[in-house]
Short mmCIF file of C-alpha atoms in Angstrom, two decimals:
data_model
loop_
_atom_site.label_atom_id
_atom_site.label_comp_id
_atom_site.label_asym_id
_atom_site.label_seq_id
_atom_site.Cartn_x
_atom_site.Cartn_y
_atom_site.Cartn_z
CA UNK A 1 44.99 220.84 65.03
CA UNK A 2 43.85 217.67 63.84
CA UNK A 3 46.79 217.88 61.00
CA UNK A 4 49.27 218.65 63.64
CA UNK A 5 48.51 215.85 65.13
CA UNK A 6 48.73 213.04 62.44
CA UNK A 7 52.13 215.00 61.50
CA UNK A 8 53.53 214.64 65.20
CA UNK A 9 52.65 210.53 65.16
CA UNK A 10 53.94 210.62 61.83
CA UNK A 11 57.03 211.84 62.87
CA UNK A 12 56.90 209.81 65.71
CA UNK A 13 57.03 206.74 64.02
CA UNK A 14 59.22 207.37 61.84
CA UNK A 15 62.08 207.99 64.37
CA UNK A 16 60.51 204.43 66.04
CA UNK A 17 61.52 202.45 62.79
CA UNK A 18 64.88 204.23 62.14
CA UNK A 19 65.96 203.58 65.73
CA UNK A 20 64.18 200.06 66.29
CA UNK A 21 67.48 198.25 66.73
CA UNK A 22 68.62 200.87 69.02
CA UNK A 23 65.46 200.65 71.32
CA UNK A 24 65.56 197.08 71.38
CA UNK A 25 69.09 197.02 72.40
CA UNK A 26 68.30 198.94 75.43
CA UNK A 27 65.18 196.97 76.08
CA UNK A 28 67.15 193.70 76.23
CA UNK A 29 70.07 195.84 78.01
CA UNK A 30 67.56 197.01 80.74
CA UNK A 31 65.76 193.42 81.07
CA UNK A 32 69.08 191.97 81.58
CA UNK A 33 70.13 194.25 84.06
CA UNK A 34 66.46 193.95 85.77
CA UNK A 35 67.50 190.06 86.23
CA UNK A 36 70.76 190.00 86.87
CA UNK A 37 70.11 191.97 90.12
CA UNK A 38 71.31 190.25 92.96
CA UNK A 39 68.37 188.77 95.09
CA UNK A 40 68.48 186.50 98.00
CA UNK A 41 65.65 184.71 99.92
CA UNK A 42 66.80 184.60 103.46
CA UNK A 43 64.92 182.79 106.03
CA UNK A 44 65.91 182.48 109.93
CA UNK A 45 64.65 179.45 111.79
CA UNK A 46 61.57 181.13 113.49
CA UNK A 47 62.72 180.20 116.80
CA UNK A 48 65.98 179.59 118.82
CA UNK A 49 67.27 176.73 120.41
CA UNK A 50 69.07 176.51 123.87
CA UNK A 51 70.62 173.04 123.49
CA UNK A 52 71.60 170.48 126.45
CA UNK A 53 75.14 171.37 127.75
CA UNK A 54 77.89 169.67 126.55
CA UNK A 55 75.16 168.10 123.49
CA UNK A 56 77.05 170.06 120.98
CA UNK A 57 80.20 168.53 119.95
CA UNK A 58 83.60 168.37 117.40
CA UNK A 59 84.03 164.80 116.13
CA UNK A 60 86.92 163.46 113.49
CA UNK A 61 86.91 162.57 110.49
CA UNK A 62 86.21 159.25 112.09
CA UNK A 63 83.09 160.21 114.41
CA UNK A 64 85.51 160.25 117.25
CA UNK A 65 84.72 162.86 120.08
CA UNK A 66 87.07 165.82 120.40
CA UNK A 67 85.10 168.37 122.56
CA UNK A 68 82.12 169.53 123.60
CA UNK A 69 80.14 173.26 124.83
CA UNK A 70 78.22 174.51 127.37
CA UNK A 71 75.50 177.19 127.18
CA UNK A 72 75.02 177.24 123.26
CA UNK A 73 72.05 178.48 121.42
CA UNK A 74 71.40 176.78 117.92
CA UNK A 75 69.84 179.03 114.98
CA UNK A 76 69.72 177.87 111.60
CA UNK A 77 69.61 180.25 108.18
CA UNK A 78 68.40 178.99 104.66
CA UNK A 79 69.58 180.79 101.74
CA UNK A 80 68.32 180.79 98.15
CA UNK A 81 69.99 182.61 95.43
CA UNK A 82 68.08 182.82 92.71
CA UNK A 83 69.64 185.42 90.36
CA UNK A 84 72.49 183.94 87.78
CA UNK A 85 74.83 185.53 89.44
CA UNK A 86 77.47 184.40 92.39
CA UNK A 87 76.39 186.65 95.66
CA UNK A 88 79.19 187.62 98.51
CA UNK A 89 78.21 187.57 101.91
CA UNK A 90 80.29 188.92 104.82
CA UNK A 91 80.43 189.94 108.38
CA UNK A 92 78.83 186.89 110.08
CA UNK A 93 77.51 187.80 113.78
CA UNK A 94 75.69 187.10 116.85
CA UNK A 95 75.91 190.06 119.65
CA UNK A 96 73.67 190.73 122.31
CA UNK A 97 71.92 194.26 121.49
CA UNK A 98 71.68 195.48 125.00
CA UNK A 99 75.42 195.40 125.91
CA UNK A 100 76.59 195.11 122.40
CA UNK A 101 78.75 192.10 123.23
CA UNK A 102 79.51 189.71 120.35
CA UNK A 103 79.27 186.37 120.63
CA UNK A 104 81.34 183.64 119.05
CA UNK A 105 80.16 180.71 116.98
CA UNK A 106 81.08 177.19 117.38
CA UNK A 107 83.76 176.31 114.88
CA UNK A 108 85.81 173.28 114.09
CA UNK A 109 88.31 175.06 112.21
CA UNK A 110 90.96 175.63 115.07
CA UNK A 111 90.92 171.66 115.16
CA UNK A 112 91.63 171.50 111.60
CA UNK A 113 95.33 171.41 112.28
CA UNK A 114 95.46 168.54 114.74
CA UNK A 115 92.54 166.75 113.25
CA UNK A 116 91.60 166.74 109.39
CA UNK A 117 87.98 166.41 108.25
CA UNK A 118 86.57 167.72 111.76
CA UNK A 119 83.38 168.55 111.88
CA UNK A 120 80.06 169.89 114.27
CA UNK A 121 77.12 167.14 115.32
CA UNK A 122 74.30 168.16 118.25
CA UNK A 123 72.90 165.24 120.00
CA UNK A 124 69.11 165.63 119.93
CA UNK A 125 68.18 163.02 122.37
CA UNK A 126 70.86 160.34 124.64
CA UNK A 127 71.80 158.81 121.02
CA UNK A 128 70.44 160.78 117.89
CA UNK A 129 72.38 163.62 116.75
CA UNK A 130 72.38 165.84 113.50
CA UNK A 131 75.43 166.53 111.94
CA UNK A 132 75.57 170.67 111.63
CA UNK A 133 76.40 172.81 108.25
CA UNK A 134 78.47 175.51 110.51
CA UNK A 135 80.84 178.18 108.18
CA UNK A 136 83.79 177.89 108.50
CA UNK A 137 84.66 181.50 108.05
CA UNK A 138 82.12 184.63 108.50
CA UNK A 139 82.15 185.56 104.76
CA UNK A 140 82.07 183.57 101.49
CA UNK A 141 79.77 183.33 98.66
CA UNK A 142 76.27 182.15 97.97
CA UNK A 143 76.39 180.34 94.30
CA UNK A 144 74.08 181.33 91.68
CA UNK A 145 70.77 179.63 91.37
CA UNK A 146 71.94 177.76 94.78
CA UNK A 147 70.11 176.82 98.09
CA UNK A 148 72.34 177.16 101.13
CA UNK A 149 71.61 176.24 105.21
CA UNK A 150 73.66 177.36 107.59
CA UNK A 151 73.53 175.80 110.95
CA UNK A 152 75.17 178.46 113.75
CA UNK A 153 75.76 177.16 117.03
CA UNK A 154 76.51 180.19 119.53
CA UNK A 155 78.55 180.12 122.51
CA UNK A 156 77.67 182.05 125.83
CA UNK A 157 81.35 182.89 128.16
CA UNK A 158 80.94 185.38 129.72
CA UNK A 159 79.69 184.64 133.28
CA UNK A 160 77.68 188.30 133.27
CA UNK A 161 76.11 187.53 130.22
CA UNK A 162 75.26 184.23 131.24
CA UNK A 163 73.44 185.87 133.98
CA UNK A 164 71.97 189.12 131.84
CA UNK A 165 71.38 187.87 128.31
CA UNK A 166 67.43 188.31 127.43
CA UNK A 167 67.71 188.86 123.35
CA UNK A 168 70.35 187.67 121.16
CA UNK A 169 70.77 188.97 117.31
CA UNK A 170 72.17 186.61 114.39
CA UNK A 171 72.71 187.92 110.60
CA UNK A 172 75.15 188.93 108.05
CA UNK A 173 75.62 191.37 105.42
CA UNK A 174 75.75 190.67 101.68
CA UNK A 175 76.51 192.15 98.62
CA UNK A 176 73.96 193.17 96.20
CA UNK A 177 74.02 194.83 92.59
CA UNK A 178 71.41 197.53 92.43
CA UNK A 179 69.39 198.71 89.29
CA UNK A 180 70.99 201.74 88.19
CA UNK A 181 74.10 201.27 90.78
CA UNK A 182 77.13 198.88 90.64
CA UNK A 183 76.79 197.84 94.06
CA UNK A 184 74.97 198.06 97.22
CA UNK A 185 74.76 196.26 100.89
CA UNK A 186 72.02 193.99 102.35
CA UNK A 187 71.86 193.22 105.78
CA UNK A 188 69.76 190.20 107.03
CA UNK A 189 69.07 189.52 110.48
CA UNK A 190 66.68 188.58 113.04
CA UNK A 191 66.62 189.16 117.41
CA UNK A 192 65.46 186.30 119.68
CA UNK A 193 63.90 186.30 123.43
CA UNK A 194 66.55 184.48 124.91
CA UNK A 195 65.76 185.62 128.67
CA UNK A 196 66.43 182.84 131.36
CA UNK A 197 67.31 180.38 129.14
CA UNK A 198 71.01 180.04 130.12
CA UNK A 199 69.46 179.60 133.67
CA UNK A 200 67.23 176.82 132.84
CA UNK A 201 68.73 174.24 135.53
CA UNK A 202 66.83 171.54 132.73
CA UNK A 203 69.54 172.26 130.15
CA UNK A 204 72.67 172.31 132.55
CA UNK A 205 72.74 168.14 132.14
CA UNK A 206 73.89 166.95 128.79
CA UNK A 207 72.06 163.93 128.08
CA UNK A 208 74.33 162.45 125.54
CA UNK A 209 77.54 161.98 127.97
CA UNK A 210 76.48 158.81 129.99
CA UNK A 211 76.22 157.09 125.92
CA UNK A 212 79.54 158.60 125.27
CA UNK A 213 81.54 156.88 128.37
CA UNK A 214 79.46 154.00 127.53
CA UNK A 215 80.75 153.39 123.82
CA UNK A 216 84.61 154.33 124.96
CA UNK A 217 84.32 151.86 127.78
CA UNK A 218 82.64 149.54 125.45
CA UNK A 219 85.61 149.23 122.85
CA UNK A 220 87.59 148.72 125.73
CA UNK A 221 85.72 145.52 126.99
CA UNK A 222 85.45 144.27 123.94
CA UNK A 223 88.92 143.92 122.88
CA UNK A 224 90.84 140.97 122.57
CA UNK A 225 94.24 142.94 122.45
CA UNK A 226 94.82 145.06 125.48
CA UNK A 227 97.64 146.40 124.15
CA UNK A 228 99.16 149.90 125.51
CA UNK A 229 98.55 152.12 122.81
CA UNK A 230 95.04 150.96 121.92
CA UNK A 231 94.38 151.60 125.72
CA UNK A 232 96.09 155.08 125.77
CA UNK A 233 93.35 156.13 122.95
CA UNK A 234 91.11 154.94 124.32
CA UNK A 235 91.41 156.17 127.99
CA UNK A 236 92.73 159.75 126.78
CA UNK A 237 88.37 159.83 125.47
CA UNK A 238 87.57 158.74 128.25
CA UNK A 239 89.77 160.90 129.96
CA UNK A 240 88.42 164.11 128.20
CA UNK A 241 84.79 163.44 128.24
CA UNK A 242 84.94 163.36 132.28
CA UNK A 243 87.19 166.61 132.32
CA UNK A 244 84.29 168.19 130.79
CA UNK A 245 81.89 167.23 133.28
CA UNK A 246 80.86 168.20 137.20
CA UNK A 247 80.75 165.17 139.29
CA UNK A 248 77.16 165.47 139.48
CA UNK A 249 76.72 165.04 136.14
CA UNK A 250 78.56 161.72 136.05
CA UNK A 251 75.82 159.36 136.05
CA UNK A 252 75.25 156.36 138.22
CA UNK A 253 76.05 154.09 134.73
CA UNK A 254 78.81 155.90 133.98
CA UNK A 255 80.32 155.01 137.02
CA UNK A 256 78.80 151.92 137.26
CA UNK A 257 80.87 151.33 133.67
CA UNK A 258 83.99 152.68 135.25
CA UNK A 259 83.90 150.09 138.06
CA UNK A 260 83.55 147.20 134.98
CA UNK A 261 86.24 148.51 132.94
CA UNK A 262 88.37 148.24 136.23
CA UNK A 263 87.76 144.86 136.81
CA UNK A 264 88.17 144.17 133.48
CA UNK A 265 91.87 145.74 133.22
CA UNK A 266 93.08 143.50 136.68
CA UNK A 267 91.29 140.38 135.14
CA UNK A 268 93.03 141.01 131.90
CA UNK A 269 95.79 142.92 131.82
CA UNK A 270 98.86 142.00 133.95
CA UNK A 271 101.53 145.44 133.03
CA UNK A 272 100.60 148.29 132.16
CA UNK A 273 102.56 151.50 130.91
CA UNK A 274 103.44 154.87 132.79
CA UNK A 275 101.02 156.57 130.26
CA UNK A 276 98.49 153.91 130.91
CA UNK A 277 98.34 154.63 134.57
CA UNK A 278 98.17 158.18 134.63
CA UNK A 279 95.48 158.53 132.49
CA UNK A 280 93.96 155.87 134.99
CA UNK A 281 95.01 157.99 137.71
CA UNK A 282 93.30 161.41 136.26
CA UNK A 283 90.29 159.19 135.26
CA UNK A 284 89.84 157.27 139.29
CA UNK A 285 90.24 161.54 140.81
CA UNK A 286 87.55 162.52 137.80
CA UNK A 287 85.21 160.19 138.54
CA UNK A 288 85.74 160.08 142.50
CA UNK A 289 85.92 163.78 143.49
CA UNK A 290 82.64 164.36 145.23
CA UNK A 291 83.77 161.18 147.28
CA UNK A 292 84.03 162.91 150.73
CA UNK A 293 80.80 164.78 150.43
CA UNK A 294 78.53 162.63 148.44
CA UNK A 295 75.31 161.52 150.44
CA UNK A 296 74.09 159.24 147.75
CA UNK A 297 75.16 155.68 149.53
CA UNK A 298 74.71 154.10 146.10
CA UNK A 299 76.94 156.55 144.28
CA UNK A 300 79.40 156.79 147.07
CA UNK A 301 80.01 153.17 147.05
CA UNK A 302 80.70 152.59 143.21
CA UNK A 303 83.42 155.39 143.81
CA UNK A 304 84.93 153.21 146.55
CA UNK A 305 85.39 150.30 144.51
CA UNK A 306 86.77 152.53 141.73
CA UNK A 307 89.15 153.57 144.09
CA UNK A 308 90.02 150.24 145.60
CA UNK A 309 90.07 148.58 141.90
CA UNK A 310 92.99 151.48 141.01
CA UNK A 311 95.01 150.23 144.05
CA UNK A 312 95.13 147.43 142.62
CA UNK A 313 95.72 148.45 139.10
CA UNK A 314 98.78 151.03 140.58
CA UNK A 315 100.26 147.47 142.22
CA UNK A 316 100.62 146.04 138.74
CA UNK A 317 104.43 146.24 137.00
CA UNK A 318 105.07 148.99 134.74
CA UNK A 319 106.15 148.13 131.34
CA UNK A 320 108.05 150.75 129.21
CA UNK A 321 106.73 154.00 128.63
CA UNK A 322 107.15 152.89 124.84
CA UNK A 323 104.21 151.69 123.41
#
């Protein structure tokens, strides 16, 4: 027994050292593999953010604001690749697990066209923002040995699910080499209360616009140069940012501004061109619309003078409509 024994280990080693390069190949061959398995760390903010309307914004390549969103949700993702190997991710989402509903992101890339080098900021308070990481497309690839953040702002449209939302689910999908199979799919994701927060009458007032009509008016009074075109920038901001707001949420600054750039233009600026006017015109019914109903004496009387100040402004001659 004993004999058979030594004879088997004999044998046994033997086989070892006529095959060592062999086995050592396949050692190295299945250490390799082991590492080269495609491994992400993925970690979701641990909470989600319902952010001020209208506090998330597309800016220029110049800081310049384009537009802004209502009812938005802010989640951020961090990524970290640590295998040696690039990693594809695909199939981006955010969809509401009771109805099934997907949601759309925030993304600058339709206003690529019209304005290179845009890009995503979210005011925090009336004049700190942070300027967002947000994907430009809902696949792409996570580098090897790389950290990665994603910043996803979400956008609420649908009036029912305005109403009905209470969780929310964000994650993607990624590609992942298994042990002893080519490839294999990963999903990551993570659901969030989000129950009453689009109803939250605390978030409905964006706290960042009253700044905003501030710094356009601002350029305005202090130029030297009132010339047309400078104005017609100008104006067309000024013009947007109160399309995008209720009258209520015009402040009693902003208005208070309007009345000063007003003055400003009749004190200053003797013509003016067609454009010039009916931006003026658009921007005196934006800011005066609750006019007839407002009970605020304060507020109703700074939209009188605006008012009275474009009468005077529409009485001024009209240069070409060529700036």
């Amino acid at each position: 027994m004993l004999n058979n024994l030594v004879c088997f280990l004999n044998t046994t080693w033997q086989w070892i050292l006529h095959n060592i390069f062999s086995i050592s190949a396949l050692a190295v061959s299945l250490l390799t593999l082991h590492r080269n398995r495609t491994t992400l760390e993925v970690k979701f903010s641990p909470g989600i953010d319902r952010t001020m309307d209208l506090s998330t914004e597309i800016i220029d390549k110049n800081g310049n604001y384009i537009h802004a969103y209502r009812n938005v949700f802010l989640v951020s993702v961090e990524i970290i690749n640590s295998s040696p190997n690039d990693i594809a991710y695909y199939d981006l989402y955010a969809f509401d697990p009771k109805t099934y509903n997907f949601l759309e992101f925030v993304n600058p890339k339709a206003f690529l066209f019209s304005h290179p080098g845009v890009g995503v900021i979210h005011y925090i308070n009336k004049v700190t923002f942070n300027i967002l990481n947000v994907p430009l497309e809902q696949y792409g690839v996570f580098k090897a040995n790389s950290y990665t953040k994603f910043n996803l702002p979400i956008i609420v449209t649908d009036p029912d699910e305005i109403k009905n939302i209470d969780t929310l689910t964000v994650g993607f999908k990624a590609i992942k080499r298994a042990l002893f199979r080519n490839t294999d799919k990963q999903s990551y994701y993570v659901t969030y209360n989000v129950k009453n927060l689009l109803q939250d009458s605390r978030f409905k007032k964006g706290y960042n616009n009253e700044i905003k009509i501030f710094i356009t008016i601002s350029e305005i009074l202090n130029s030297e140069k009132l010339e047309d075109a400078f104005l017609y920038d100008e104006l067309s901001k000024l013009d947007i940012i109160l399309g995008e707001l209720k009258n209520s949420e015009i402040s009693d600054q902003a208005l208070s501004d309007i009345v000063n750039m007003y003055k400003y233009l009749i004190e200053n600026k003797t013509m003016l061109s067609v454009e010039v006017k009916s931006l003026l015109r658009d921007i005196t019914k934006r800011s005066t619309l609750g006019f007839a109903t407002e009970n605020n004496q304060k507020r109703k009387d700074l939209m009188l003078e605006i008012k009275k100040d474009f009468s005077k402004i529409s009485d001024r001659t009209i240069t070409s409509t060529k700036f």
